[in-house]
Amino acid sequence: MVAVSGPVVLPHFLPADDFAALRRVVLELSGSERSYIPLHKKGGTIAYGTIRKHAPGLAELYGSNTHRRTVSAIVGLQLEPTPLRDQSSLSILVYECPGDHIGWHYDHNFYRGRHFTVLLAIENRGYGADGLSASCLITKSHGMEGAIATPANTLVVFEGARVVHKVTPIREGERRVVLSMTYCTDPRNSPIREVARRFKDTAFFGLRALWT
């Protein structure tokens, strides 16, 4: 398979029983940290450290050889998990308050290798004709913009450092929950890039990201 930057969209990614079990674990987690950057981002995030402590099975799934090989096959490259200290390696994104969204951005790559974002929709409910929320993932690649519907159990894979993307605002009474994972071809980085990564993570996880 030719290595792709994305987006690759796979509906009904997991068998129904496996997804139902995973969904229960994710939705039982609490401790979402709210963040707000005016004109750019508003939403909740559950960080890797919290997941490892309260849902270790999710962390094991993320780092498992089976899941890594699956994602590697999708992009056509040998991928590795990003480091434990990177709170964005495995996180849960929660859009549940009116106006929760994130504006156009790249997922900056702080590592030596190519860096891929993997999103699995856990919950997406709202008032649309299809039962989905108004919160929609939109990507722009090679000058082409496209909206990606993310009903539950949809997997989306793309190279976040090359594909600019955003999530449109959610409406009152709606909810969208996404399991977010990152992988790269070479997870090594330099001291300068590590400091830059920690500062970036403060936008999602607060000042504690500087020393985790």
mmCIF file of C-alpha atoms in Angstrom:
data_model
loop_
_atom_site.group_PDB
_atom_site.id
_atom_site.type_symbol
_atom_site.label_atom_id
_atom_site.label_comp_id
_atom_site.label_asym_id
_atom_site.label_seq_id
_atom_site.Cartn_x
_atom_site.Cartn_y
_atom_site.Cartn_z
ATOM 1 C CA MET A 1 0.000 0.000 0.000
ATOM 2 C CA VAL A 2 1.282 3.492 -0.828
ATOM 3 C CA ALA A 3 1.841 5.624 2.272
ATOM 4 C CA VAL A 4 -0.986 8.143 2.567
ATOM 5 C CA SER A 5 -1.273 11.420 4.444
ATOM 6 C CA GLY A 6 -5.055 10.971 4.705
ATOM 7 C CA PRO A 7 -7.802 11.224 5.489
ATOM 8 C CA VAL A 8 -8.771 7.549 5.442
ATOM 9 C CA VAL A 9 -12.278 6.888 6.791
ATOM 10 C CA LEU A 10 -13.398 3.420 7.928
ATOM 11 C CA PRO A 11 -17.019 3.162 9.162
ATOM 12 C CA HIS A 12 -18.021 0.230 11.416
ATOM 13 C CA PHE A 13 -14.358 -0.228 12.280
ATOM 14 C CA LEU A 14 -14.686 -2.657 15.195
ATOM 15 C CA PRO A 15 -16.998 -5.669 15.529
ATOM 16 C CA ALA A 16 -20.182 -4.568 17.291
ATOM 17 C CA ASP A 17 -19.483 -6.405 20.567
ATOM 18 C CA ASP A 18 -15.891 -5.160 20.753
ATOM 19 C CA PHE A 19 -16.981 -1.588 20.114
ATOM 20 C CA ALA A 20 -19.751 -1.787 22.725
ATOM 21 C CA ALA A 21 -17.218 -2.941 25.345
ATOM 22 C CA LEU A 22 -14.767 -0.193 24.394
ATOM 23 C CA ARG A 23 -17.523 2.428 24.414
ATOM 24 C CA ARG A 24 -18.554 1.465 27.953
ATOM 25 C CA VAL A 25 -14.998 1.907 29.223
ATOM 26 C CA VAL A 26 -14.570 5.305 27.556
ATOM 27 C CA LEU A 27 -17.920 6.723 28.649
ATOM 28 C CA GLU A 28 -17.409 5.602 32.247
ATOM 29 C CA LEU A 29 -14.275 7.723 32.528
ATOM 30 C CA SER A 30 -14.581 11.086 34.229
ATOM 31 C CA GLY A 31 -12.145 13.902 34.839
ATOM 32 C CA SER A 32 -12.454 15.791 31.576
ATOM 33 C CA GLU A 33 -10.369 18.963 31.717
ATOM 34 C CA ARG A 34 -12.048 21.946 30.106
ATOM 35 C CA SER A 35 -9.952 24.353 28.059
ATOM 36 C CA TYR A 36 -10.801 27.558 26.254
ATOM 37 C CA ILE A 37 -8.686 29.543 23.810
ATOM 38 C CA PRO A 38 -10.703 32.522 22.518
ATOM 39 C CA LEU A 39 -11.562 32.319 18.805
ATOM 40 C CA HIS A 40 -9.867 28.917 18.485
ATOM 41 C CA LYS A 41 -10.841 26.152 20.892
ATOM 42 C CA LYS A 42 -13.348 25.166 23.559
ATOM 43 C CA GLY A 43 -13.899 21.639 24.822
ATOM 44 C CA GLY A 44 -12.948 18.893 27.231
ATOM 45 C CA THR A 45 -10.058 16.447 27.197
ATOM 46 C CA ILE A 46 -9.120 13.380 29.238
ATOM 47 C CA ALA A 47 -5.345 12.960 29.146
ATOM 48 C CA TYR A 48 -3.171 9.876 28.685
ATOM 49 C CA GLY A 49 -2.111 9.905 32.342
ATOM 50 C CA THR A 50 -5.718 9.768 33.530
ATOM 51 C CA ILE A 51 -6.524 6.968 31.090
ATOM 52 C CA ARG A 52 -3.526 4.892 32.208
ATOM 53 C CA LYS A 53 -4.591 5.270 35.841
ATOM 54 C CA HIS A 54 -8.319 4.636 35.535
ATOM 55 C CA ALA A 55 -8.690 2.628 32.302
ATOM 56 C CA PRO A 56 -5.406 0.739 31.790
ATOM 57 C CA GLY A 57 -7.075 -1.535 29.249
ATOM 58 C CA LEU A 58 -7.399 1.409 26.866
ATOM 59 C CA ALA A 59 -3.695 2.151 27.208
ATOM 60 C CA GLU A 60 -2.889 -1.505 26.541
ATOM 61 C CA LEU A 61 -5.052 -1.441 23.414
ATOM 62 C CA TYR A 62 -3.296 1.686 22.147
ATOM 63 C CA GLY A 63 0.156 0.175 22.615
ATOM 64 C CA SER A 64 -0.708 -3.344 21.493
ATOM 65 C CA ASN A 65 1.056 -4.911 18.516
ATOM 66 C CA THR A 66 -2.300 -5.810 16.994
ATOM 67 C CA HIS A 67 -3.576 -2.221 16.943
ATOM 68 C CA ARG A 68 -0.222 -0.852 15.824
ATOM 69 C CA ARG A 69 -0.101 -3.304 12.907
ATOM 70 C CA THR A 70 -3.664 -2.382 11.930
ATOM 71 C CA VAL A 71 -2.898 1.335 11.775
ATOM 72 C CA SER A 72 0.409 0.651 10.008
ATOM 73 C CA ALA A 73 -1.430 -1.302 7.317
ATOM 74 C CA ILE A 74 -3.895 1.560 6.814
ATOM 75 C CA VAL A 75 -1.190 4.153 6.105
ATOM 76 C CA GLY A 76 1.340 1.808 4.494
ATOM 77 C CA LEU A 77 4.144 2.630 6.951
ATOM 78 C CA GLN A 78 5.609 0.968 10.035
ATOM 79 C CA LEU A 79 4.233 2.996 12.951
ATOM 80 C CA GLU A 80 5.081 3.133 16.650
ATOM 81 C CA PRO A 81 3.160 4.623 19.587
ATOM 82 C CA THR A 82 4.301 8.064 20.670
ATOM 83 C CA PRO A 83 5.892 8.263 24.173
ATOM 84 C CA LEU A 84 4.049 7.847 27.465
ATOM 85 C CA ARG A 85 5.028 11.366 28.514
ATOM 86 C CA ASP A 86 3.115 12.816 25.550
ATOM 87 C CA GLN A 87 -0.374 13.420 26.952
ATOM 88 C CA SER A 88 -1.767 13.526 23.391
ATOM 89 C CA SER A 89 -0.553 9.998 22.600
ATOM 90 C CA LEU A 90 -3.880 8.686 23.832
ATOM 91 C CA SER A 91 -6.647 11.036 24.905
ATOM 92 C CA ILE A 92 -10.397 11.433 24.881
ATOM 93 C CA LEU A 93 -11.911 14.533 23.298
ATOM 94 C CA VAL A 94 -15.284 15.613 24.652
ATOM 95 C CA TYR A 95 -17.601 18.103 22.910
ATOM 96 C CA GLU A 96 -20.676 18.529 25.100
ATOM 97 C CA CYS A 97 -21.192 22.212 25.917
ATOM 98 C CA PRO A 98 -22.785 24.579 23.390
ATOM 99 C CA GLY A 99 -20.102 26.011 21.146
ATOM 100 C CA ASP A 100 -17.439 23.382 21.874
ATOM 101 C CA HIS A 101 -15.191 23.283 18.821
ATOM 102 C CA ILE A 102 -11.637 23.670 17.557
ATOM 103 C CA GLY A 103 -10.604 25.934 14.680
ATOM 104 C CA TRP A 104 -8.339 25.230 11.725
ATOM 105 C CA HIS A 105 -5.048 23.725 12.875
ATOM 106 C CA TYR A 106 -2.335 21.181 12.196
ATOM 107 C CA ASP A 107 -1.324 18.503 14.700
ATOM 108 C CA HIS A 108 2.276 19.611 15.037
ATOM 109 C CA ASN A 109 4.881 16.888 14.661
ATOM 110 C CA PHE A 110 7.549 17.031 17.376
ATOM 111 C CA TYR A 111 9.178 13.740 16.388
ATOM 112 C CA ARG A 112 11.764 12.650 13.839
ATOM 113 C CA GLY A 113 9.378 10.453 11.864
ATOM 114 C CA ARG A 114 6.028 11.078 10.177
ATOM 115 C CA HIS A 115 3.216 11.576 12.657
ATOM 116 C CA PHE A 116 -0.349 10.278 12.222
ATOM 117 C CA THR A 117 -3.575 11.111 14.030
ATOM 118 C CA VAL A 118 -6.062 8.271 14.572
ATOM 119 C CA LEU A 119 -9.598 9.126 15.703
ATOM 120 C CA LEU A 120 -12.275 6.631 16.735
ATOM 121 C CA ALA A 121 -15.757 8.096 17.253
ATOM 122 C CA ILE A 122 -17.209 6.759 20.506
ATOM 123 C CA GLU A 123 -20.420 8.778 20.705
ATOM 124 C CA ASN A 124 -22.029 11.275 18.360
ATOM 125 C CA ARG A 125 -25.617 12.216 19.028
ATOM 126 C CA GLY A 126 -27.640 15.267 18.228
ATOM 127 C CA TYR A 127 -30.534 16.692 16.267
ATOM 128 C CA GLY A 128 -29.412 16.158 12.683
ATOM 129 C CA ALA A 129 -31.523 14.140 10.282
ATOM 130 C CA ASP A 130 -29.041 11.296 10.717
ATOM 131 C CA GLY A 131 -29.140 11.598 14.513
ATOM 132 C CA LEU A 132 -25.645 13.090 14.608
ATOM 133 C CA SER A 133 -24.524 16.271 16.313
ATOM 134 C CA ALA A 134 -23.708 19.491 14.504
ATOM 135 C CA SER A 135 -20.063 18.968 15.474
ATOM 136 C CA CYS A 136 -18.335 17.824 12.292
ATOM 137 C CA LEU A 137 -14.712 17.070 11.414
ATOM 138 C CA ILE A 138 -13.600 19.040 8.359
ATOM 139 C CA THR A 139 -10.240 18.464 6.674
ATOM 140 C CA LYS A 140 -8.390 20.305 3.948
ATOM 141 C CA SER A 141 -5.772 18.453 1.919
ATOM 142 C CA HIS A 142 -4.207 19.304 -1.456
ATOM 143 C CA GLY A 143 -6.491 22.321 -1.640
ATOM 144 C CA MET A 144 -9.655 20.239 -1.215
ATOM 145 C CA GLU A 145 -11.958 20.662 1.774
ATOM 146 C CA GLY A 146 -14.273 17.913 2.915
ATOM 147 C CA ALA A 147 -16.639 17.206 5.804
ATOM 148 C CA ILE A 148 -16.283 13.800 7.435
ATOM 149 C CA ALA A 149 -19.302 12.294 9.154
ATOM 150 C CA THR A 150 -18.278 10.473 12.309
ATOM 151 C CA PRO A 151 -21.061 8.275 13.620
ATOM 152 C CA ALA A 152 -20.023 5.978 16.426
ATOM 153 C CA ASN A 153 -17.414 3.332 15.504
ATOM 154 C CA THR A 154 -15.984 5.360 12.607
ATOM 155 C CA LEU A 155 -12.175 5.407 12.381
ATOM 156 C CA VAL A 156 -10.440 8.378 10.749
ATOM 157 C CA VAL A 157 -6.691 8.335 10.039
ATOM 158 C CA PHE A 158 -4.677 11.233 8.631
ATOM 159 C CA GLU A 159 -1.277 12.887 8.890
ATOM 160 C CA GLY A 160 -2.128 15.797 11.127
ATOM 161 C CA ALA A 161 1.043 17.741 10.351
ATOM 162 C CA ARG A 162 0.131 17.783 6.648
ATOM 163 C CA VAL A 163 -3.666 17.881 6.735
ATOM 164 C CA VAL A 164 -5.195 21.011 8.241
ATOM 165 C CA HIS A 165 -8.476 20.303 10.015
ATOM 166 C CA LYS A 166 -11.118 21.687 12.347
ATOM 167 C CA VAL A 167 -14.229 20.618 14.263
ATOM 168 C CA THR A 168 -17.346 22.760 13.949
ATOM 169 C CA PRO A 169 -19.294 23.887 17.064
ATOM 170 C CA ILE A 170 -21.675 21.570 18.828
ATOM 171 C CA ARG A 171 -25.170 22.657 19.830
ATOM 172 C CA GLU A 172 -26.962 22.567 23.153
ATOM 173 C CA GLY A 173 -28.078 19.069 24.159
ATOM 174 C CA GLU A 174 -25.686 17.328 21.767
ATOM 175 C CA ARG A 175 -22.588 15.273 22.578
ATOM 176 C CA ARG A 176 -19.584 14.019 20.642
ATOM 177 C CA VAL A 177 -16.842 11.874 22.226
ATOM 178 C CA VAL A 178 -13.733 10.806 20.321
ATOM 179 C CA LEU A 179 -10.862 8.507 21.252
ATOM 180 C CA SER A 180 -7.746 10.200 19.866
ATOM 181 C CA MET A 181 -4.460 8.346 19.261
ATOM 182 C CA THR A 182 -1.157 9.342 17.691
ATOM 183 C CA TYR A 183 1.511 7.172 16.076
ATOM 184 C CA CYS A 184 4.732 7.972 14.262
ATOM 185 C CA THR A 185 7.411 6.235 12.211
ATOM 186 C CA ASP A 186 10.186 7.376 14.582
ATOM 187 C CA PRO A 187 9.186 8.542 18.107
ATOM 188 C CA ARG A 188 12.544 10.109 18.965
ATOM 189 C CA ASN A 189 12.819 13.869 19.365
ATOM 190 C CA SER A 190 15.309 16.528 20.438
ATOM 191 C CA PRO A 191 15.335 18.402 23.788
ATOM 192 C CA ILE A 192 14.149 21.563 22.021
ATOM 193 C CA ARG A 193 11.250 19.752 20.333
ATOM 194 C CA GLU A 194 10.323 18.116 23.639
ATOM 195 C CA VAL A 195 10.031 21.509 25.328
ATOM 196 C CA ALA A 196 7.926 22.794 22.416
ATOM 197 C CA ARG A 197 5.646 19.744 22.679
ATOM 198 C CA ARG A 198 5.083 20.324 26.392
ATOM 199 C CA PHE A 199 4.102 23.949 25.799
ATOM 200 C CA LYS A 200 1.685 22.835 23.061
ATOM 201 C CA ASP A 201 0.042 20.356 25.433
ATOM 202 C CA THR A 202 -0.810 23.131 27.907
ATOM 203 C CA ALA A 203 -3.585 24.191 25.484
ATOM 204 C CA PHE A 204 -5.329 20.862 26.160
ATOM 205 C CA PHE A 205 -4.135 19.698 29.562
ATOM 206 C CA GLY A 206 -3.176 22.857 31.446
ATOM 207 C CA LEU A 207 0.140 23.890 32.960
ATOM 208 C CA ARG A 208 0.808 20.441 34.423
ATOM 209 C CA ALA A 209 1.700 19.308 30.887
ATOM 210 C CA LEU A 210 4.995 21.182 31.323
ATOM 211 C CA TRP A 211 6.292 18.599 33.776
ATOM 212 C CA THR A 212 4.400 15.389 32.997
#
